[in-house]
Coordinates of N, CA and C in Angstrom, one line a residue:
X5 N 39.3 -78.1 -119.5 CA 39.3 -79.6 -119.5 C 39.1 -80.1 -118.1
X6 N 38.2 -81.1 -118.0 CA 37.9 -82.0 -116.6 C 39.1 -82.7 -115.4
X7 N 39.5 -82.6 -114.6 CA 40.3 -83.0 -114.3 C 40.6 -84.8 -114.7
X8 N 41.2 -85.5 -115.0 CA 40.8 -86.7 -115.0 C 41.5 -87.7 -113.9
X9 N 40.6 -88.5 -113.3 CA 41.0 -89.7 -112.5 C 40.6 -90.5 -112.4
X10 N 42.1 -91.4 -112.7 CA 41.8 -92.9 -112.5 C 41.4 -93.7 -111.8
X11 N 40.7 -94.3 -111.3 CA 40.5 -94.9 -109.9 C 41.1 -96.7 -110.2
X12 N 41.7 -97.6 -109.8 CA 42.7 -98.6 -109.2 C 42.0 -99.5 -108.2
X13 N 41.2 -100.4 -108.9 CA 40.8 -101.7 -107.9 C 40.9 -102.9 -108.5
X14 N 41.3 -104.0 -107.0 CA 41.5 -105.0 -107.6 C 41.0 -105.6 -108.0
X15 N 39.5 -105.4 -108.1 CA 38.3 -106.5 -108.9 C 37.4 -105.6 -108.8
X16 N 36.1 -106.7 -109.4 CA 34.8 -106.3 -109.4 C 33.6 -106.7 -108.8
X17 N 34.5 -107.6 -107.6 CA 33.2 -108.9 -106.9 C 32.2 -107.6 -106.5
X18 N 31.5 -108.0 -105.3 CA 30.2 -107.5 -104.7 C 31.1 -106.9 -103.2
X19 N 31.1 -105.9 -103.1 CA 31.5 -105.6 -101.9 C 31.3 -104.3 -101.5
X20 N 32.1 -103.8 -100.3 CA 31.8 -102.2 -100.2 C 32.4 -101.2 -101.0
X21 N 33.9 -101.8 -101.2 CA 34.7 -100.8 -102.0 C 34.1 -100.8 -103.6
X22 N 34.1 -101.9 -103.8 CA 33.0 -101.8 -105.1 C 32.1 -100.8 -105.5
X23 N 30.8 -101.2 -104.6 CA 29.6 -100.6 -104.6 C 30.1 -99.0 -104.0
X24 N 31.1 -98.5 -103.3 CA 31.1 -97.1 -103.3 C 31.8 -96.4 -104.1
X25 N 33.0 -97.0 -105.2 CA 33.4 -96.8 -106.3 C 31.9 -96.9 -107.1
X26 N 31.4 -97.2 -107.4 CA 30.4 -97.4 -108.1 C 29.4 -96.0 -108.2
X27 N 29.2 -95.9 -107.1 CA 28.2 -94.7 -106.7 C 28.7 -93.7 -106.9
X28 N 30.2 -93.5 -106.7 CA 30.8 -92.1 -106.6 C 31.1 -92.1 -108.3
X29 N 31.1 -93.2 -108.7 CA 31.7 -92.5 -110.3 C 30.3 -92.4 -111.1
X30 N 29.2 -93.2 -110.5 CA 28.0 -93.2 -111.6 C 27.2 -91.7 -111.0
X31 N 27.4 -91.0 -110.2 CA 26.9 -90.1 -109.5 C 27.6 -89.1 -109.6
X32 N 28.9 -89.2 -110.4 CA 29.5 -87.8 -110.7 C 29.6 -87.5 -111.9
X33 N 28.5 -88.7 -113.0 CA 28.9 -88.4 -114.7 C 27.8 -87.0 -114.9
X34 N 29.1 -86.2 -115.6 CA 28.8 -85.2 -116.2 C 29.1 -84.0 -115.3
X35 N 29.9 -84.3 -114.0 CA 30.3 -83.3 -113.0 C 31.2 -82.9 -113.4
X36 N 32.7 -82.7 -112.6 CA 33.4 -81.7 -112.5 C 34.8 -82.5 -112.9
X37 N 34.7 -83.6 -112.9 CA 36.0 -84.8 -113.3 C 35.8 -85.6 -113.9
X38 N 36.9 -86.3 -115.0 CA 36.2 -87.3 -115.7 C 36.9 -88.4 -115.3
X39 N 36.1 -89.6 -114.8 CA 36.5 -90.5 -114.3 C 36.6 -92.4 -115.5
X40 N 38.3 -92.5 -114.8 CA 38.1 -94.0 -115.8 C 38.0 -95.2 -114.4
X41 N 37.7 -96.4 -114.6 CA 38.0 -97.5 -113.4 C 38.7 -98.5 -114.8
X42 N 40.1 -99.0 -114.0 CA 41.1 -100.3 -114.0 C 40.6 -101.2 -112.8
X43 N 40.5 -102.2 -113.7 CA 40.4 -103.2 -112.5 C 41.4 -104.6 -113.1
X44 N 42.4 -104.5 -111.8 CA 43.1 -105.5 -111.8 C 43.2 -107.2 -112.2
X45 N 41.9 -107.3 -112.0 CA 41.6 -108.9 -112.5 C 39.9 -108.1 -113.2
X46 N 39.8 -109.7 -114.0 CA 38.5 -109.2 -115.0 C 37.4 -109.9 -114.5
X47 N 36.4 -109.3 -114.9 CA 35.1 -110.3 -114.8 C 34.6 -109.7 -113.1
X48 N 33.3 -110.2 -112.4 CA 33.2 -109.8 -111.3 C 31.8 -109.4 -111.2
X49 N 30.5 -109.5 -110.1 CA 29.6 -109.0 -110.1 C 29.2 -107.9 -110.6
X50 N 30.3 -107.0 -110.4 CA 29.6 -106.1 -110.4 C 30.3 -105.1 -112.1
X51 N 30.6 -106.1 -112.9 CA 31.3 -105.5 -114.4 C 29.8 -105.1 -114.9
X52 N 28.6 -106.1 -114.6 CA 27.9 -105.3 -115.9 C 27.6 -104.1 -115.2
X53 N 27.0 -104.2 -114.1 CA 26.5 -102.6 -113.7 C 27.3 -101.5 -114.2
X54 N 28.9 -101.5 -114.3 CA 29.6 -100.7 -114.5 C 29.4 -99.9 -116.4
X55 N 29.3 -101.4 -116.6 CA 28.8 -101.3 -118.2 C 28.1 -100.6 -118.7
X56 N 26.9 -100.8 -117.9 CA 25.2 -100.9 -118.2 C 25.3 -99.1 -118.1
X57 N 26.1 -98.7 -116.6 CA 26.3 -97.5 -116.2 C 26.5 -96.9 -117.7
X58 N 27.8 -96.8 -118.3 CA 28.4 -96.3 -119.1 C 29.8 -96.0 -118.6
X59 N 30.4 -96.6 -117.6 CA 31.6 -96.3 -117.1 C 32.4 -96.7 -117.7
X60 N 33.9 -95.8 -117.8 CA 34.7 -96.3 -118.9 C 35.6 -97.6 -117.7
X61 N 35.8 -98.7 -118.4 CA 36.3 -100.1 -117.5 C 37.6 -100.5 -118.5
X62 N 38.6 -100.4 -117.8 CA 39.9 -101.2 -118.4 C 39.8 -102.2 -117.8
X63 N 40.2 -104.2 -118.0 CA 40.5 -104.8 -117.1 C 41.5 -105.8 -117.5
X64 N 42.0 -105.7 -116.8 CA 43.3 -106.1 -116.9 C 43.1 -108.1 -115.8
X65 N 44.4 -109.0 -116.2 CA 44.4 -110.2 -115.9 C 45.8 -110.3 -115.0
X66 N 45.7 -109.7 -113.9 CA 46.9 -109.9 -112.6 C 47.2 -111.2 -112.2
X67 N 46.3 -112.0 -112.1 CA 46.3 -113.7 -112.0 C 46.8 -114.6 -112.2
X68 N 46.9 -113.8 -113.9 CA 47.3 -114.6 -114.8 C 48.8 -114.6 -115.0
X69 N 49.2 -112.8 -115.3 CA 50.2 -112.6 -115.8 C 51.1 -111.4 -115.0
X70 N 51.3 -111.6 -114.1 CA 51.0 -109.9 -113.0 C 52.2 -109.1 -113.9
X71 N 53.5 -110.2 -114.0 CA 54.4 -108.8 -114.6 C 54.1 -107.8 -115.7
X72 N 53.8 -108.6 -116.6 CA 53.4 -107.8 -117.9 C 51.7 -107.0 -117.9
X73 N 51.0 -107.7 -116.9 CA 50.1 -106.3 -116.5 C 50.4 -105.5 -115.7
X74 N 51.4 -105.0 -114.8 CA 52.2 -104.3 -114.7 C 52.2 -103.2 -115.5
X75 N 53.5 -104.1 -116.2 CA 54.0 -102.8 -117.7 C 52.8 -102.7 -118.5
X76 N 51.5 -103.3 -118.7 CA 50.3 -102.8 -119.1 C 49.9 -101.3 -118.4
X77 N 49.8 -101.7 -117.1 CA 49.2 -100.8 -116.2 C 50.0 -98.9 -116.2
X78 N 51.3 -99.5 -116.5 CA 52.0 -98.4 -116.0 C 52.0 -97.6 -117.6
X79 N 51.7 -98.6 -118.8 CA 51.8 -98.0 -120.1 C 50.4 -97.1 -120.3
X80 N 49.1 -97.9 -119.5 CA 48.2 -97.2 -119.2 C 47.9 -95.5 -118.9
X81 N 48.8 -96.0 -117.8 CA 48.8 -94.3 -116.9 C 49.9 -93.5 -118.0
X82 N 50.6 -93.9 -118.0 CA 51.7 -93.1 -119.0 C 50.8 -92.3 -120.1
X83 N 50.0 -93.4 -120.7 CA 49.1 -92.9 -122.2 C 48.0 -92.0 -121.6
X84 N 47.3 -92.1 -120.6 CA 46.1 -91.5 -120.2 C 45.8 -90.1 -119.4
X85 N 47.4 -90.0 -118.8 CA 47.7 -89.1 -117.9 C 47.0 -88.7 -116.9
X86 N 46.7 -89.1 -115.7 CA 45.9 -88.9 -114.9 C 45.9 -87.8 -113.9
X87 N 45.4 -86.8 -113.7 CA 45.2 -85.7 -112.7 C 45.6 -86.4 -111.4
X88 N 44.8 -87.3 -111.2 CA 44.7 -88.2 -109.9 C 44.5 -89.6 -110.0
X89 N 45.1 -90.3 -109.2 CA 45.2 -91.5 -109.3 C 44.9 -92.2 -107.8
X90 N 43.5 -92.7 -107.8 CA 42.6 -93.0 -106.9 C 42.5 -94.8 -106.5
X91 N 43.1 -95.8 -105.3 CA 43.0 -97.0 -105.4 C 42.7 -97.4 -104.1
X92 N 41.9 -98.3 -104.8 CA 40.4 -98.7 -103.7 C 41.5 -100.1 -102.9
X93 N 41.5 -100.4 -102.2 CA 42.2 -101.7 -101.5 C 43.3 -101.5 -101.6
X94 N 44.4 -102.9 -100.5 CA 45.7 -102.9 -100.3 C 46.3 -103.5 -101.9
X95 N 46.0 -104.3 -102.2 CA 46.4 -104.6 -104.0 C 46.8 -103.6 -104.9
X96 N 45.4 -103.1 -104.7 CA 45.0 -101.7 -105.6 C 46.8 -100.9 -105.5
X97 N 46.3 -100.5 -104.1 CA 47.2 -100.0 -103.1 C 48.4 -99.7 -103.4
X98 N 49.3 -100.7 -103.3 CA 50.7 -101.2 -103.9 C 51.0 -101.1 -105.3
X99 N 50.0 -101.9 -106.3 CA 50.8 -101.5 -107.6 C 50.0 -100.0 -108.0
X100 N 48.5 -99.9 -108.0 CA 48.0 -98.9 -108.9 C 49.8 -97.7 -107.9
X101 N 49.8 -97.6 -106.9 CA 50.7 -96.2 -106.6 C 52.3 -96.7 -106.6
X102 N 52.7 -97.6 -107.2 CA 54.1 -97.7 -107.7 C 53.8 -97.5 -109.1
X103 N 52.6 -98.0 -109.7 CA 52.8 -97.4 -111.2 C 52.5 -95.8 -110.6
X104 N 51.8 -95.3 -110.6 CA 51.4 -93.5 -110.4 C 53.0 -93.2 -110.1
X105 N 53.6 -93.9 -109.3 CA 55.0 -92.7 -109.0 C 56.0 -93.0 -109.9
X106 N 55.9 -94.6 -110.6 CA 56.9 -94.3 -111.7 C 56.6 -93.8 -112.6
X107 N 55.6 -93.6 -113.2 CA 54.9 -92.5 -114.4 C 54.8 -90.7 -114.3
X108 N 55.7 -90.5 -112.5 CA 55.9 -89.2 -112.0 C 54.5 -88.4 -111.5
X109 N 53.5 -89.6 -111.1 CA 52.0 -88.9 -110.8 C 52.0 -89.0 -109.3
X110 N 52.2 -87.5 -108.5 CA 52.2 -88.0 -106.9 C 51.1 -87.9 -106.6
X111 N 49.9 -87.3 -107.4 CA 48.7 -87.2 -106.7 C 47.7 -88.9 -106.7
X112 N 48.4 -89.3 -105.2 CA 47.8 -90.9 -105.2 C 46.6 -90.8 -104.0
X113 N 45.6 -90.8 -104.2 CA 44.7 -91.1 -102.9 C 44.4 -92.5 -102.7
X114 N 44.7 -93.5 -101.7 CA 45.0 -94.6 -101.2 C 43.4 -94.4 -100.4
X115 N 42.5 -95.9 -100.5 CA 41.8 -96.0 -100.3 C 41.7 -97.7 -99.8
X116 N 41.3 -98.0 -98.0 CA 41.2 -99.0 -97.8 C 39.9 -99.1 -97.0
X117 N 39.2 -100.1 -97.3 CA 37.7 -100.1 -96.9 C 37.6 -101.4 -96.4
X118 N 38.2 -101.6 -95.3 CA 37.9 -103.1 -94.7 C 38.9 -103.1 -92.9
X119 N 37.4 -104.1 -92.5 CA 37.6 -104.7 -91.1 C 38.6 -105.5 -90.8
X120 N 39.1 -105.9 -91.4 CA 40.0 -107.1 -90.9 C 41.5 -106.9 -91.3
X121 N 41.9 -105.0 -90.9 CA 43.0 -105.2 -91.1 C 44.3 -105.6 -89.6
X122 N 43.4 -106.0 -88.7 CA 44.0 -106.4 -87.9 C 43.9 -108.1 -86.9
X123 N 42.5 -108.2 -88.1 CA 41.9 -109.5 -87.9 C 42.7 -110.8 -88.5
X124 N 42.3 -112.4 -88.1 CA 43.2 -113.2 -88.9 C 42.1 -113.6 -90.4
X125 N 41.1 -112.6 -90.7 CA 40.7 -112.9 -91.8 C 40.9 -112.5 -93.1
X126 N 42.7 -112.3 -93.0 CA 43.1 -111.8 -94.4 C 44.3 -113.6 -94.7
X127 N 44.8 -113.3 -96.0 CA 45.9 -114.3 -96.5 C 47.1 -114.0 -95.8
X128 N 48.0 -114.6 -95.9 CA 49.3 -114.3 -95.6 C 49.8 -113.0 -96.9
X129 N 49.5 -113.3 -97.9 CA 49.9 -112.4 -99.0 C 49.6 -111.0 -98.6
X130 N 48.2 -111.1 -98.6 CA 47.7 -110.0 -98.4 C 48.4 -109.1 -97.1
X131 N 48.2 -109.8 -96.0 CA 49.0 -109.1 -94.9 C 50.0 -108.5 -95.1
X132 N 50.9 -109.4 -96.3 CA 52.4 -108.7 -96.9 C 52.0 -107.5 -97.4
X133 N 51.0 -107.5 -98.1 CA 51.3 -106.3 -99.2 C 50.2 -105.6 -97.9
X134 N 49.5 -105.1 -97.2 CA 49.5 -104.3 -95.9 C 50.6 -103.8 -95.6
X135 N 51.7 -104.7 -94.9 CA 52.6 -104.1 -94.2 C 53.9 -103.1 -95.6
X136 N 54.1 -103.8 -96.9 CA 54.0 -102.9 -97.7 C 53.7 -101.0 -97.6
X137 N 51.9 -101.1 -97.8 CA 51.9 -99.7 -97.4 C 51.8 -99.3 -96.7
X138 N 51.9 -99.7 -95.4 CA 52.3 -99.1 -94.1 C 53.2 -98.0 -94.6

C-alpha cells in the first residue's frame, strides 16, 4: 500500500503555495504516495484545475464555521489515516498540525511559502497565528 498524505491549505486562490501544491501532487499521480488536498475555505482559482487534474479535494468552510470544521477536520484525519500530514501556510500550519497531533499523527511537514513574514504586509491575525508556530 502507497504511503498516504494529506496535504493542509488554507485555500485555493492563485498563488505560490497553491501552484506548487499543485505541481507536486498532479506530477506524482501514479508514483509512490497517494495524495488527498483539504482546503480550509472553498471555492478559489485554482479548484477547477485541481478537479480537471483528478485530484482528490475535501473543502471545508473555516469562515464560516471554524469550530465545527475543526472537529470536521480532525474527524477527517481520524477516518483517512494519514502516513503524513503535509500543510502549505501559517493557517494551514496551526490547525492542519493540532488536528495531526490530536489524532496522534507526528509525521507533520509544515510548509511556509511567503515574503512577508517579517514585513507589515500580513493582518494582525495572521501574525498571531505566526508567532503561534514559532
Amino acid at each position: 500500500m502507497k504511503p498516504r498524505v494529506l496535504h493542509v491549505i488554507a485555500g485555493l486562490g492563485i498563488g505560490g503555495a497553491e501552484m506548487a501544491l499543485f505541481r507536486l501532487v498532479a506530477s506524482s499521480r501514479g508514483g509512490d504516495y497517494s495524495h488527498a488536498v483539504v482546503a480550509l475555505t472553498s471555492g478559489g482559482a485554482m479548484q477547477q484545475r485541481f478537479d480537471e487534474a483528478g485530484i482528490e479535494l475535501v473543502e471545508f468552510d473555516f469562515k464560516r464555521a471554524p469550530i465545527s470544521q475543526f472537529f470536521r477536520l480532525i474527524a477527517l484525519m481520524r477516518q483517512r489515516r494519514p502516513d503524513i500530514v503535509q500543510t502549505w501556510m501559517y493557517h494551514a500550519d496551526l490547525l492542519g498540525g493540532v488536528a495531526a497531533w490530536l489524532t496522534g499523527n507526528r509525521n507533520v511537514i509544515w510548509g511556509v511559502h511567503s515574503t512577508s513574514v517579517r514585513s507589515g504586509g500580513t493582518s494582525g491575525f495572521t501574525r498571531v497565528v505566526q508567532r503561534l508556530c514559532a
